[in-house]
Short mmCIF file of C-alpha atoms in Angstrom, two decimals:
data_model
loop_
_atom_site.label_atom_id
_atom_site.label_comp_id
_atom_site.label_asym_id
_atom_site.label_seq_id
_atom_site.Cartn_x
_atom_site.Cartn_y
_atom_site.Cartn_z
CA MET W 4 0.00 0.00 0.00
CA ASN W 5 1.59 3.26 -1.11
CA LYS W 6 -0.98 5.65 0.30
CA LYS W 7 0.32 8.28 2.64
CA TYR W 8 -0.46 7.69 6.32
CA VAL W 9 -3.53 9.74 7.15
CA HIS W 10 -1.95 11.28 10.27
CA GLY W 11 1.44 11.94 8.73
CA TYR W 12 4.75 11.31 10.46
CA GLU W 13 5.44 14.58 12.24
CA ALA W 14 6.49 14.36 15.90
CA ARG W 15 3.66 16.66 16.97
CA GLU W 16 1.08 14.39 15.33
CA SER W 17 2.50 11.37 17.15
CA GLU W 18 2.21 13.31 20.40
CA ARG W 19 -1.40 14.16 19.57
CA LEU W 20 -2.22 10.49 18.98
CA VAL W 21 -0.69 9.54 22.33
CA ASP W 22 -2.57 12.37 24.07
CA GLN W 23 -5.81 11.20 22.43
CA ALA W 24 -5.26 7.60 23.53
CA THR W 25 -4.36 8.63 27.06
CA THR W 26 -7.34 10.95 27.37
CA LEU W 27 -9.76 8.32 26.09
CA ALA W 28 -8.18 5.35 27.90
CA ASP W 29 -10.77 5.14 30.66
CA ILE W 30 -13.65 5.39 28.19
CA LEU W 31 -12.27 3.04 25.54
CA HIS W 32 -10.36 0.58 27.68
CA SER W 33 -12.07 0.41 31.07
CA ASP W 34 -13.03 -3.20 30.38
CA THR W 35 -10.42 -4.14 27.76
CA VAL W 36 -8.57 -6.92 29.54
CA TYR W 37 -7.49 -10.16 27.90
CA PRO W 38 -7.08 -13.45 29.78
CA ALA W 39 -3.61 -14.69 30.65
CA GLY W 40 -2.11 -16.67 27.80
CA SER W 41 -4.25 -15.01 25.12
CA ASN W 42 -2.76 -14.19 21.74
CA VAL W 43 -4.09 -10.80 20.64
CA LEU W 44 -3.66 -9.13 17.26
CA GLU W 45 -3.65 -5.35 17.32
CA ALA W 46 -4.30 -4.43 13.70
CA GLY W 47 -3.18 -0.92 12.83
CA CYS W 48 -1.14 -0.13 15.93
CA GLY W 49 0.12 3.21 14.59
CA VAL W 50 2.58 4.83 16.97
CA GLY W 51 1.72 2.45 19.82
CA ALA W 52 -0.52 4.77 21.83
CA GLN W 53 -3.17 2.08 22.31
CA THR W 54 -0.57 -0.68 22.50
CA ILE W 55 0.83 0.62 25.78
CA ILE W 56 -2.61 0.61 27.35
CA LEU W 57 -3.35 -2.91 26.11
CA ALA W 58 -0.01 -4.27 27.33
CA ARG W 59 -0.46 -2.62 30.73
CA ASN W 60 -4.05 -3.84 31.18
CA SER W 61 -3.23 -7.42 30.16
CA PRO W 62 0.36 -8.13 31.21
CA ASN W 63 -0.03 -11.89 30.83
CA ALA W 64 -1.42 -11.77 27.29
CA LYS W 65 0.80 -11.79 24.20
CA PHE W 66 0.23 -9.00 21.66
CA THR W 67 1.20 -8.90 18.02
CA ALA W 68 0.97 -5.30 16.83
CA ILE W 69 0.98 -4.66 13.09
CA ASP W 70 1.00 -1.55 10.97
CA VAL W 71 1.69 -0.83 7.32
CA SER W 72 4.00 2.08 8.17
CA LYS W 73 7.67 1.45 9.03
CA GLU W 74 7.87 4.88 10.66
CA SER W 75 4.88 4.25 12.89
CA LEU W 76 6.17 0.81 13.88
CA ARG W 77 9.54 2.28 14.83
CA ALA W 78 7.79 4.85 17.03
CA ALA W 79 5.55 2.16 18.54
CA LYS W 80 8.49 -0.12 19.34
CA GLU W 81 10.35 2.73 21.01
CA ARG W 82 7.30 3.82 22.98
CA VAL W 83 6.45 0.33 24.24
CA SER W 84 10.09 -0.54 24.97
CA SER W 85 10.59 2.68 26.94
CA LYS W 86 7.73 1.61 29.25
CA GLY W 87 9.33 -1.80 29.79
CA PHE W 88 6.60 -3.97 28.27
CA MET W 89 7.87 -7.31 27.01
CA ASN W 90 4.55 -8.84 25.91
CA VAL W 91 4.36 -7.13 22.49
CA SER W 92 5.95 -8.03 19.17
CA PHE W 93 5.76 -5.78 16.11
CA HIS W 94 5.45 -6.64 12.43
CA GLN W 95 4.98 -4.59 9.31
CA SER W 96 1.87 -5.74 7.48
CA ASP W 97 -1.11 -4.46 5.55
CA ILE W 98 -4.25 -5.50 7.44
CA PHE W 99 -5.80 -6.62 4.16
CA HIS W 100 -2.92 -9.02 3.45
CA MET W 101 -1.70 -10.38 6.77
CA PRO W 102 0.76 -13.31 6.84
CA TYR W 103 -1.04 -15.19 9.63
CA ASP W 104 -2.97 -18.43 9.40
CA ASP W 105 -6.62 -18.54 10.35
CA ASN W 106 -7.11 -19.02 14.09
CA SER W 107 -3.65 -17.65 14.92
CA PHE W 108 -5.14 -15.26 17.46
CA ASP W 109 -7.66 -15.50 20.24
CA HIS W 110 -8.68 -11.85 20.02
CA LEU W 111 -8.49 -8.89 17.65
CA PHE W 112 -8.12 -5.27 18.74
CA LEU W 113 -8.83 -2.54 16.23
CA CYS W 114 -9.18 1.13 17.11
CA PHE W 115 -9.16 4.30 14.99
CA VAL W 116 -8.48 2.42 11.74
CA TRP W 117 -11.63 3.44 9.87
CA ASN W 118 -9.83 5.87 7.54
CA ILE W 119 -8.20 3.10 5.54
CA PHE W 120 -11.59 1.64 4.68
CA ARG W 121 -12.79 4.98 3.44
CA ASN W 122 -9.87 5.18 1.02
CA ARG W 123 -10.24 1.69 -0.47
#
């Protein structure tokens, strides 16, 4: 996919996304907790703003966070690593062409990804 990332790659925009996720965390994630041992796919992880919240709320679940953007994945890895979370792996992938077999995950988390559907 060669389309430009809807949010862009400026540092200020990444900060805005993190601020948005943090502000909405209690509303969006008050009951988002996955059982221990769960394999969770976060499709469209962006800069990792939601990923941190997911990893913190479910420390005994394993997360696979994917995004089409190398720049966003780099930022997400740095953000998650800086908080010390070890239960997240990152992979570059288009959510319409993922390299995973059916039934690879127990749960799917998707948040703020609607723009890509609008542009298809």
